[in-house]
C-alpha cells in the first residue's frame, strides 16, 4: 500500500482545520443565533461552552486520528475492535448527508458571486430580490449545474491530496478569507446607524437566557467546529505521530471564534444601518443583504467581496467534509485517491438533487413534513453530529481512557494536569450535555 500522506507543517494543519471549522455556520448562522439569544449574554455562554466542550471533543478527535494514523472507521476499529467500526462509518455517512445540502447552498453562493460582479443584483427592493432568489433556487437545471460546478471545485482540490490539494488551498484561501472578513467588518462598523447592529450582537440581555440558550449554543459550537463526524479525526490522522497538539488546538478554536465574531460585526451593522430584518440563513444572505449592498456607498465592491467570502468559506469546509469518506476508501479498501474523489463527489451530488429540487421545483419532495433539504440539514446537524460527538466522547473517555491520557500527556506537549482535566470532561461532562442537546434538538424534551 502507498504510504499515507502527512501535512507539510503544523501550520498547514491548523489552516486546514480552521478552514474546515470556518464556514457557512460562522457566517450565516452565528450572527443571527447570537443576536436572537441575548447578544453578549449568549456570547459568554458560547465561549464557556467552546472552552469546555469544544476544546475537549476537538482534542479527542485529533488525538484519536493522530494516534491511529487511520480514517474514522479504521481508527475506532483499531482501538476498540470490530464492534466500534460502525461509529466511524456513521461519520462517513454524516459527511455525505451534510455535503449534499451544503453544495446546494454553495451553488447559490457562486451564482450570487457572479450576479453581484455583473451588477445583476442592483435593486434595493427586497420583494424583487426575493423573487429573484426564489426563481434561482426553485429552478431545475441552474441550481443543479451550480452545485455540480462547486462539487467539481471541491473534487479538484481534494483530488490533489493532502499537501498539494487541501493544505495548499487552505494556505491561500484562509488568509484571503480573514482579509475579507476584517475589511468588511471595518467598513460595516463605520456605516451611520451601524452601531445598533453591534449592540444587537454584543450587548448582553440576560432576560433572553433560558435552558434553550444553552442547547442552541452547544449545537452551534459543535457544528461550527466540525465535530462529531470524523472530519477533525481524519485531519488529525495526517499529523505526524508526535506532533504537539496544545497550541494547534487553541489556534483552531480561536480562529473559529474570531471568524464568527467578525462575521457578526460585518453583517449586523449593515442589517441595522439599512433597516432590514436580521433573520438567518438564505433570506438574510440572498435577499436582505443584497438590498443593503445596493443601497450603500461602495456596494458594488462590498457585495462581490461578501459573496466571495462566503464561497471561500464554503469551499474550505466542503473539502473537509468529503475527507473522512475518502480516507476510509483509500486506507481500508485500497482505492486510488482520484477514483475515490469522483465516486464520493458523485454520490453527494446525486443526494443533493432531491435537496435542490425540494426548494421549489418539486415541493412534494418531503420527509416527515420537512422539505428534503431541511430534512437532510435536520438529520445531520440535530441528530447525526451530536450522536457522533457523544460516541467519540464516550469512546475516548471511557474505552480508550488511560491510553488516551498517556497519548495526550506523553507525546503531545500537554501538561499532565490539563490532560487529566480533559479526560474528566470527556467522561463526565460532555456525554450528559450531548444527550441533552440531542433530546432537546429532536424535540423529545
Ligand atoms: N464547520 C462548518 C461550518 O461552520 C461546517 C462543517 C460541519 C464542516 C461538519 C465540516 C464538518 O460551516
Short mmCIF file of C-alpha atoms and ligand atoms in Angstrom, two decimals:
data_model
loop_
_atom_site.label_atom_id
_atom_site.label_comp_id
_atom_site.label_asym_id
_atom_site.label_seq_id
_atom_site.Cartn_x
_atom_site.Cartn_y
_atom_site.Cartn_z
CA UNK A 1 0.00 0.00 0.00
CA UNK A 2 1.17 3.55 -0.72
CA UNK A 3 2.39 5.43 2.35
CA UNK A 4 -0.19 7.72 3.89
CA UNK A 5 0.43 11.41 3.41
CA UNK A 6 1.22 13.87 6.22
CA UNK A 7 0.67 17.61 6.48
CA UNK A 8 3.63 19.61 5.24
CA UNK A 9 3.75 21.56 8.52
CA UNK A 10 1.79 22.07 11.71
CA UNK A 11 0.74 25.49 10.46
CA UNK A 12 -0.66 23.82 7.36
CA UNK A 13 -2.73 21.53 9.60
CA UNK A 14 -4.02 24.47 11.64
CA UNK A 15 -5.03 26.35 8.50
CA UNK A 16 -6.80 23.32 7.06
CA UNK A 17 -8.63 22.55 10.29
CA UNK A 18 -9.61 26.21 10.73
CA UNK A 19 -10.71 26.17 7.08
CA UNK A 20 -12.99 23.27 7.93
CA UNK A 21 -14.36 24.98 11.00
CA UNK A 22 -14.95 28.42 9.49
CA UNK A 23 -17.85 28.01 7.10
CA UNK A 24 -21.45 28.83 6.46
CA UNK A 25 -22.05 28.09 10.14
CA UNK A 26 -19.95 31.09 11.18
CA UNK A 27 -21.21 33.49 8.58
CA UNK A 28 -24.89 32.86 8.17
CA UNK A 29 -25.81 31.10 11.37
CA UNK A 30 -23.73 32.53 14.19
CA UNK A 31 -24.52 36.28 13.94
CA UNK A 32 -28.23 35.65 13.94
CA UNK A 33 -28.18 32.98 16.66
CA UNK A 34 -26.15 35.26 18.91
CA UNK A 35 -28.37 38.27 18.30
CA UNK A 36 -31.59 36.36 18.88
CA UNK A 37 -30.41 34.66 22.02
CA UNK A 38 -29.35 37.62 24.09
CA UNK A 39 -26.29 39.05 22.30
CA UNK A 40 -23.39 39.41 24.70
CA UNK A 41 -25.10 37.12 27.20
CA UNK A 42 -25.20 34.37 24.57
CA UNK A 43 -21.61 35.10 23.73
CA UNK A 44 -20.45 34.48 27.29
CA UNK A 45 -22.27 31.14 27.34
CA UNK A 46 -20.98 30.26 23.87
CA UNK A 47 -17.39 30.98 24.84
CA UNK A 48 -17.79 28.92 28.01
CA UNK A 49 -19.21 26.02 26.04
CA UNK A 50 -16.44 26.21 23.46
CA UNK A 51 -13.82 26.26 26.22
CA UNK A 52 -15.30 23.22 27.96
CA UNK A 53 -16.88 21.03 25.27
CA UNK A 54 -15.39 22.38 22.10
CA UNK A 55 -11.80 22.03 23.26
CA UNK A 56 -12.29 18.61 24.82
CA UNK A 57 -14.12 16.94 21.92
CA UNK A 58 -11.92 18.60 19.29
CA UNK A 59 -8.83 17.36 21.09
CA UNK A 60 -10.39 13.89 21.43
CA UNK A 61 -10.91 13.66 17.68
CA UNK A 62 -7.46 14.95 16.82
CA UNK A 63 -5.70 12.64 19.29
CA UNK A 64 -7.66 9.65 18.05
CA UNK A 65 -6.66 10.39 14.49
CA UNK A 66 -3.03 11.16 15.30
CA UNK A 67 -2.56 8.04 17.43
CA UNK A 68 -4.03 5.63 14.90
CA UNK A 69 -2.96 7.34 11.67
CA UNK A 70 -6.19 6.00 10.25
CA UNK A 71 -9.53 7.07 8.83
CA UNK A 72 -12.53 7.18 11.23
CA UNK A 73 -13.66 3.60 10.55
CA UNK A 74 -10.12 2.24 10.94
CA UNK A 75 -9.36 4.43 13.96
CA UNK A 76 -12.34 3.25 16.01
CA UNK A 77 -11.74 -0.35 14.86
CA UNK A 78 -8.03 -0.31 15.69
CA UNK A 79 -8.52 0.80 19.28
CA UNK A 80 -11.93 -0.62 20.05
CA UNK A 81 -12.26 -3.73 17.90
CA UNK A 82 -14.71 -4.52 15.14
CA UNK A 83 -17.83 -3.52 17.00
CA UNK A 84 -16.67 0.11 17.08
CA UNK A 85 -16.19 0.38 13.32
CA UNK A 86 -19.80 1.48 12.71
CA UNK A 87 -19.06 4.57 14.85
CA UNK A 88 -16.58 5.67 12.19
CA UNK A 89 -18.93 4.71 9.41
CA UNK A 90 -21.60 6.95 10.91
CA UNK A 91 -19.19 9.86 10.43
CA UNK A 92 -18.58 8.92 6.82
CA UNK A 93 -22.32 8.79 6.13
CA UNK A 94 -22.93 12.04 8.02
CA UNK A 95 -20.40 13.69 5.71
CA UNK A 96 -22.40 12.63 2.64
CA UNK A 97 -25.59 13.98 4.17
CA UNK A 98 -24.04 17.33 5.15
CA UNK A 99 -22.30 17.85 1.85
CA UNK A 100 -25.44 17.03 -0.13
CA UNK A 101 -27.21 20.17 1.08
CA UNK A 102 -24.05 22.24 1.64
CA UNK A 103 -23.29 22.09 -2.11
CA UNK A 104 -26.75 23.37 -2.94
CA UNK A 105 -26.21 26.48 -0.83
CA UNK A 106 -22.68 26.82 -2.14
CA UNK A 107 -24.08 26.69 -5.67
CA UNK A 108 -26.39 29.63 -4.93
CA UNK A 109 -23.40 31.45 -3.47
CA UNK A 110 -21.46 31.03 -6.70
CA UNK A 111 -24.47 32.32 -8.63
CA UNK A 112 -24.65 35.40 -6.40
CA UNK A 113 -20.94 35.98 -6.71
CA UNK A 114 -21.40 36.06 -10.48
CA UNK A 115 -24.56 38.16 -10.31
CA UNK A 116 -23.06 40.72 -7.97
CA UNK A 117 -19.96 41.05 -10.14
CA UNK A 118 -22.11 41.53 -13.22
CA UNK A 119 -24.30 44.13 -11.50
CA UNK A 120 -27.27 41.77 -11.62
CA UNK A 121 -28.40 42.43 -8.05
CA UNK A 122 -28.84 46.13 -8.37
CA UNK A 123 -32.11 46.57 -6.51
CA UNK A 124 -32.94 47.89 -3.08
CA UNK A 125 -36.35 46.25 -3.16
CA UNK A 126 -36.40 43.09 -1.01
CA UNK A 127 -39.55 41.85 -2.80
CA UNK A 128 -37.83 41.96 -6.14
CA UNK A 129 -34.68 40.35 -4.76
CA UNK A 130 -36.82 37.75 -3.03
CA UNK A 131 -38.49 36.85 -6.31
CA UNK A 132 -35.08 36.64 -7.96
CA UNK A 133 -33.84 34.27 -5.26
CA UNK A 134 -36.94 32.08 -5.49
CA UNK A 135 -36.55 31.94 -9.27
CA UNK A 136 -32.95 30.74 -8.91
CA UNK A 137 -33.26 28.32 -6.00
CA UNK A 138 -36.62 26.99 -7.20
CA UNK A 139 -35.35 26.25 -10.69
CA UNK A 140 -34.40 22.84 -12.00
CA UNK A 141 -31.20 22.96 -14.02
CA UNK A 142 -29.48 26.17 -12.97
CA UNK A 143 -29.10 25.30 -9.27
CA UNK A 144 -28.05 21.74 -10.15
CA UNK A 145 -25.44 22.96 -12.59
CA UNK A 146 -24.09 25.38 -9.99
CA UNK A 147 -23.95 22.67 -7.33
CA UNK A 148 -22.10 20.47 -9.82
CA UNK A 149 -19.67 23.29 -10.56
CA UNK A 150 -18.97 23.74 -6.85
CA UNK A 151 -18.58 19.99 -6.41
CA UNK A 152 -16.08 19.97 -9.25
CA UNK A 153 -14.06 22.63 -7.41
CA UNK A 154 -14.18 20.52 -4.26
CA UNK A 155 -13.19 17.38 -6.18
CA UNK A 156 -10.32 19.11 -7.94
CA UNK A 157 -8.96 20.41 -4.61
CA UNK A 158 -9.33 17.18 -2.68
CA UNK A 159 -8.04 15.15 -5.62
CA UNK A 160 -4.69 16.94 -5.26
CA UNK A 161 -4.09 15.09 -1.99
CA UNK A 162 -3.27 16.38 1.48
CA UNK A 163 -0.32 18.71 1.00
CA UNK A 164 -0.70 19.65 -2.65
CA UNK A 165 -4.50 19.83 -2.61
CA UNK A 166 -6.09 20.55 0.76
CA UNK A 167 -3.18 22.20 2.57
CA UNK A 168 -2.16 24.38 -0.35
CA UNK A 169 -5.74 25.58 -0.99
CA UNK A 170 -6.20 26.50 2.67
CA UNK A 171 -2.89 28.29 2.88
CA UNK A 172 -4.07 30.62 0.14
CA UNK A 173 -7.77 30.80 0.93
CA UNK A 174 -7.69 31.23 4.72
CA UNK A 175 -5.65 34.45 4.72
CA UNK A 176 -7.91 35.74 1.94
CA UNK A 177 -10.96 34.86 4.00
CA UNK A 178 -9.69 36.72 7.07
CA UNK A 179 -8.68 39.69 4.99
CA UNK A 180 -12.16 39.92 3.51
CA UNK A 181 -13.77 39.46 6.94
CA UNK A 182 -11.71 42.19 8.56
CA UNK A 183 -12.23 44.54 5.62
CA UNK A 184 -15.98 44.03 5.59
CA UNK A 185 -16.27 44.34 9.38
CA UNK A 186 -14.29 47.59 9.46
CA UNK A 187 -16.36 49.04 6.65
CA UNK A 188 -19.67 47.92 8.18
CA UNK A 189 -18.88 49.45 11.56
CA UNK A 190 -18.27 52.86 10.00
CA UNK A 191 -21.76 52.94 8.45
CA UNK A 192 -24.04 55.54 10.05
CA UNK A 193 -26.56 53.67 12.19
CA UNK A 194 -24.45 50.53 12.25
CA UNK A 195 -23.88 50.84 16.00
CA UNK A 196 -27.30 49.31 16.63
CA UNK A 197 -26.10 46.16 14.87
CA UNK A 198 -23.03 45.96 17.08
CA UNK A 199 -25.29 46.39 20.09
CA UNK A 200 -27.63 43.61 18.84
CA UNK A 201 -24.66 41.30 18.61
CA UNK A 202 -22.77 42.23 21.76
CA UNK A 203 -24.99 43.93 24.32
CA UNK A 204 -25.83 41.36 26.98
CA UNK A 205 -29.53 40.77 27.51
CA UNK A 206 -29.75 38.24 30.29
CA UNK A 207 -33.54 38.11 30.12
CA UNK A 208 -33.26 36.05 26.94
CA UNK A 209 -31.23 33.30 28.60
CA UNK A 210 -33.06 30.05 29.21
CA UNK A 211 -32.31 26.34 29.02
CA UNK A 212 -32.80 26.52 25.27
CA UNK A 213 -30.00 29.09 25.02
CA UNK A 214 -27.53 26.53 26.28
CA UNK A 215 -28.61 23.89 23.81
CA UNK A 216 -28.57 26.45 20.98
CA UNK A 217 -25.01 27.39 21.97
CA UNK A 218 -23.92 23.75 22.21
CA UNK A 219 -25.36 22.87 18.81
CA UNK A 220 -23.81 25.95 17.23
CA UNK A 221 -20.44 25.15 18.80
CA UNK A 222 -20.36 21.56 17.54
CA UNK A 223 -21.48 22.44 14.03
CA UNK A 224 -19.07 25.34 13.85
CA UNK A 225 -16.09 23.27 14.99
CA UNK A 226 -16.96 20.45 12.52
CA UNK A 227 -17.22 17.95 15.38
CA UNK A 228 -18.97 14.62 15.54
CA UNK A 229 -18.45 13.32 12.02
CA UNK A 230 -14.84 12.28 11.90
CA UNK A 231 -13.64 15.29 10.00
CA UNK A 232 -11.20 16.57 12.63
CA UNK A 233 -10.25 12.97 13.37
CA UNK A 234 -9.27 12.48 9.74
CA UNK A 235 -7.36 15.76 9.58
CA UNK A 236 -5.63 14.74 12.83
CA UNK A 237 -4.63 11.44 11.24
CA UNK A 238 -2.44 13.28 8.76
CA UNK A 239 -0.36 14.74 11.61
CA UNK A 240 2.93 13.04 12.33
CA UNK A 241 2.61 10.75 15.40
CA UNK A 242 4.46 13.04 17.81
CA UNK A 243 3.19 16.40 16.64
CA UNK A 244 2.40 18.72 19.56
CA UNK A 245 -1.27 19.49 19.90
CA UNK A 246 -1.94 22.10 22.60
CA UNK A 247 -1.16 25.26 20.69
CA UNK A 248 -2.60 23.93 17.45
CA UNK A 249 -5.93 23.12 19.08
CA UNK A 250 -6.07 26.54 20.74
CA UNK A 251 -5.34 28.21 17.42
CA UNK A 252 -8.09 26.33 15.57
CA UNK A 253 -10.63 27.24 18.24
CA UNK A 254 -9.57 30.89 18.36
CA UNK A 255 -9.70 31.29 14.60
CA UNK A 256 -13.19 29.82 14.52
CA UNK A 257 -14.48 32.11 17.27
CA UNK A 258 -12.82 35.20 15.83
CA UNK A 259 -14.26 34.44 12.39
CA UNK A 260 -17.77 34.14 13.82
CA UNK A 261 -17.42 37.44 15.69
CA UNK A 262 -16.02 39.22 12.66
CA UNK A 263 -18.87 37.87 10.53
CA UNK A 264 -21.31 39.27 13.06
CA UNK A 265 -19.54 42.64 13.02
CA UNK A 266 -19.59 42.63 9.22
CA UNK A 267 -23.25 41.70 8.83
CA UNK A 268 -25.26 43.12 11.73
CA UNK A 269 -24.25 46.80 11.30
CA UNK A 270 -25.34 46.54 7.64
CA UNK A 271 -28.64 44.98 8.64
CA UNK A 272 -29.35 47.72 11.15
CA UNK A 273 -27.99 50.65 9.13
CA UNK A 274 -30.38 49.78 6.31
CA UNK A 275 -33.31 48.77 8.46
CA UNK A 276 -33.59 45.26 7.02
CA UNK A 277 -34.56 42.33 9.22
CA UNK A 278 -31.86 40.30 10.98
CA UNK A 279 -33.21 36.87 10.06
CA UNK A 280 -30.98 33.87 9.49
CA UNK A 281 -29.85 31.89 6.53
CA UNK A 282 -30.99 32.14 2.93
CA UNK A 283 -33.31 35.12 3.45
CA UNK A 284 -30.60 37.25 5.01
CA UNK A 285 -27.79 36.22 2.72
CA UNK A 286 -29.52 36.23 -0.62
CA UNK A 287 -32.32 38.75 -0.17
CA UNK A 288 -31.86 41.37 2.53
CA UNK A 289 -28.09 41.80 2.38
CA UNK A 290 -28.12 42.33 -1.43
CA UNK A 291 -30.76 45.05 -0.88
CA UNK A 292 -28.45 46.74 1.60
CA UNK A 293 -25.44 46.35 -0.71
CA UNK A 294 -27.39 48.08 -3.49
CA UNK A 295 -28.20 50.97 -1.19
CA UNK A 296 -24.76 51.51 0.37
CA UNK A 297 -21.90 53.56 -0.97
CA UNK A 298 -19.30 51.16 -2.33
CA UNK A 299 -21.85 48.36 -2.53
CA UNK A 300 -20.54 47.34 -5.94
CA UNK A 301 -17.34 46.25 -4.19
CA UNK A 302 -18.76 45.13 -0.85
CA UNK A 303 -21.36 42.85 -2.48
CA UNK A 304 -18.96 40.76 -4.55
CA UNK A 305 -16.46 40.74 -1.65
CA UNK A 306 -19.14 39.29 0.61
CA UNK A 307 -20.14 36.54 -1.82
CA UNK A 308 -16.51 35.73 -2.48
CA UNK A 309 -16.01 35.41 1.27
CA UNK A 310 -18.97 33.07 1.51
CA UNK A 311 -17.78 30.94 -1.42
CA UNK A 312 -14.30 30.62 0.05
CA UNK A 313 -15.65 29.71 3.48
CA UNK A 314 -17.94 27.10 1.93
CA UNK A 315 -15.12 25.62 -0.18
CA UNK A 316 -12.61 25.17 2.63
CA UNK A 317 -15.32 23.47 4.73
CA UNK A 318 -16.70 21.32 1.92
CA UNK A 319 -13.32 19.79 1.14
CA UNK A 320 -13.03 18.65 4.75
CA UNK A 321 -16.50 17.12 4.76
CA UNK A 322 -15.51 14.73 1.96
CA UNK A 323 -12.21 13.67 3.55
CA UNK A 324 -13.48 11.06 6.08
CA UNK A 325 -15.09 9.09 3.24
CA UNK A 326 -12.06 9.44 1.01
CA UNK A 327 -9.60 8.38 3.67
CA UNK A 328 -11.79 5.39 4.53
CA UNK A 329 -11.98 4.11 0.96
CA UNK A 330 -8.31 4.71 0.25
CA UNK A 331 -7.00 3.35 3.60
CA UNK A 332 -9.25 0.37 4.05
CA UNK A 333 -10.21 -0.60 0.55
CA UNK A 334 -7.10 0.37 -1.37
CA UNK A 335 -8.95 2.62 -3.82
CA UNK A 336 -6.92 5.23 -5.64
CA UNK A 337 -7.47 8.78 -4.45
CA UNK A 338 -8.61 10.01 -7.85
CA UNK A 339 -11.24 7.37 -8.29
CA UNK A 340 -12.47 7.76 -4.70
CA UNK A 341 -12.85 11.50 -5.02
CA UNK A 342 -15.03 11.32 -8.10
CA UNK A 343 -17.16 8.46 -6.77
CA UNK A 344 -17.78 10.28 -3.47
CA UNK A 345 -18.41 13.61 -5.17
CA UNK A 346 -20.95 11.98 -7.49
CA UNK A 347 -22.78 10.32 -4.60
CA UNK A 348 -23.02 13.64 -2.74
CA UNK A 349 -24.20 15.41 -5.82
CA UNK A 350 -26.82 12.73 -6.53
CA UNK A 351 -28.05 13.09 -2.94
CA UNK A 352 -28.08 16.85 -3.47
CA UNK A 353 -30.50 16.61 -6.41
CA UNK A 354 -33.64 15.99 -4.32
CA UNK A 355 -32.44 18.66 -1.85
CA UNK A 356 -32.14 21.21 -4.60
CA UNK A 357 -35.42 20.23 -6.28
CA UNK A 358 -37.28 20.39 -2.97
CA UNK A 359 -36.55 24.14 -2.83
CA UNK A 360 -39.33 24.88 -5.29
CA UNK A 361 -39.25 22.79 -8.44
CA UNK A 362 -40.68 19.74 -6.65
CA UNK A 363 -42.18 20.93 -3.35
CA UNK A 364 -43.65 17.47 -2.79
CA UNK A 365 -40.19 16.07 -2.01
CA UNK A 366 -40.66 15.95 1.73
CA UNK A 367 -39.63 13.79 4.64
CA UNK A 368 -41.61 13.95 7.88
CA UNK A 369 -43.27 17.19 6.88
CA UNK A 370 -39.96 18.93 6.09
CA UNK A 371 -38.63 19.71 2.65
CA UNK A 372 -35.98 17.20 1.62
CA UNK A 373 -33.38 19.97 2.02
CA UNK A 374 -34.46 20.80 5.58
CA UNK A 375 -34.76 17.12 6.45
CA UNK A 376 -31.12 16.50 5.47
CA UNK A 377 -30.00 19.55 7.42
CA UNK A 378 -32.01 18.46 10.45
CA UNK A 379 -30.84 14.84 10.30
CA UNK A 380 -27.18 15.85 10.09
CA UNK A 381 -26.99 18.80 12.48
CA UNK A 382 -29.57 17.85 15.06
CA UNK A 383 -29.17 14.10 15.15
CA UNK A 384 -26.14 12.59 13.44
CA UNK A 385 -23.47 15.08 14.56
CA UNK A 386 -24.48 15.14 18.25
CA UNK A 387 -24.70 11.32 18.21
CA UNK A 388 -21.26 11.17 16.61
CA UNK A 389 -19.79 13.57 19.16
CA UNK A 390 -21.38 11.62 22.00
CA UNK A 391 -19.92 8.34 20.74
CA UNK A 392 -16.50 9.96 20.33
CA UNK A 393 -16.53 11.38 23.87
CA UNK A 394 -17.61 8.07 25.40
CA UNK A 395 -15.14 6.09 23.31
CA UNK A 396 -12.12 8.25 24.03
CA UNK A 397 -13.11 8.99 27.65
CA UNK A 398 -14.16 5.53 28.78
CA UNK A 399 -12.92 2.86 26.37
CA UNK A 400 -9.60 4.27 25.36
CA UNK A 401 -9.39 6.18 28.65
CA UNK A 402 -5.97 5.60 30.13
CA UNK A 403 -4.40 5.13 26.72
CA UNK A 404 -5.81 8.44 25.56
CA UNK A 405 -4.46 10.13 28.66
CA UNK A 406 -0.97 8.77 28.01
CA UNK A 407 -1.18 9.67 24.37
CA UNK A 408 -2.03 13.24 25.27
CA UNK A 409 0.35 13.76 28.14
CA UNK A 410 3.37 11.83 26.83
CA UNK A 411 3.69 12.88 23.25
CA UNK A 412 1.54 15.94 22.67
CA UNK A 413 3.17 18.58 24.80
CA UNK A 414 0.11 18.92 27.04
CA UNK A 415 0.85 19.12 30.79
CA UNK A 416 -0.43 16.04 32.71
CA UNK A 417 -2.76 18.10 34.85
CA UNK A 418 -4.52 19.51 31.78
CA UNK A 419 -4.67 16.06 30.24
CA UNK A 420 -6.35 14.71 33.36
CA UNK A 421 -8.86 17.56 33.35
CA UNK A 422 -9.56 16.80 29.71
CA UNK A 423 -10.32 13.16 30.47
CA UNK A 424 -12.70 14.15 33.25
CA UNK A 425 -14.57 16.46 30.88
CA UNK A 426 -14.85 13.74 28.27
CA UNK A 427 -16.05 11.24 30.80
CA UNK A 428 -18.45 13.17 32.96
CA UNK A 429 -19.36 16.48 31.39
CA UNK A 430 -19.55 16.09 27.62
CA UNK A 431 -21.78 12.95 27.46
CA UNK A 432 -24.68 14.26 29.57
CA UNK A 433 -24.55 17.63 27.81
CA UNK A 434 -24.66 15.93 24.42
CA UNK A 435 -27.57 13.74 25.45
CA UNK A 436 -29.34 16.92 26.48
CA UNK A 437 -28.82 18.66 23.12
CA UNK A 438 -29.99 15.52 21.35
CA UNK A 439 -33.17 15.31 23.37
CA UNK A 440 -33.84 19.00 23.01
CA UNK A 441 -33.00 19.38 19.34
CA UNK A 442 -35.02 16.35 18.29
CA UNK A 443 -37.97 17.74 20.25
CA UNK A 444 -38.06 14.87 22.73
CA UNK A 445 -37.90 17.29 25.66
N1 LIG B 1 -17.92 23.88 10.46
C1 LIG B 1 -18.54 24.12 9.18
C2 LIG B 1 -19.30 25.45 9.24
O1 LIG B 1 -19.30 26.13 10.23
C3 LIG B 1 -19.48 23.02 8.79
C4 LIG B 1 -18.90 21.66 8.86
C5 LIG B 1 -19.55 20.69 9.58
C6 LIG B 1 -17.72 21.33 8.24
C7 LIG B 1 -19.01 19.41 9.68
C8 LIG B 1 -17.18 20.08 8.33
C9 LIG B 1 -17.84 19.11 9.06
O2 LIG B 1 -19.94 25.80 8.27
#
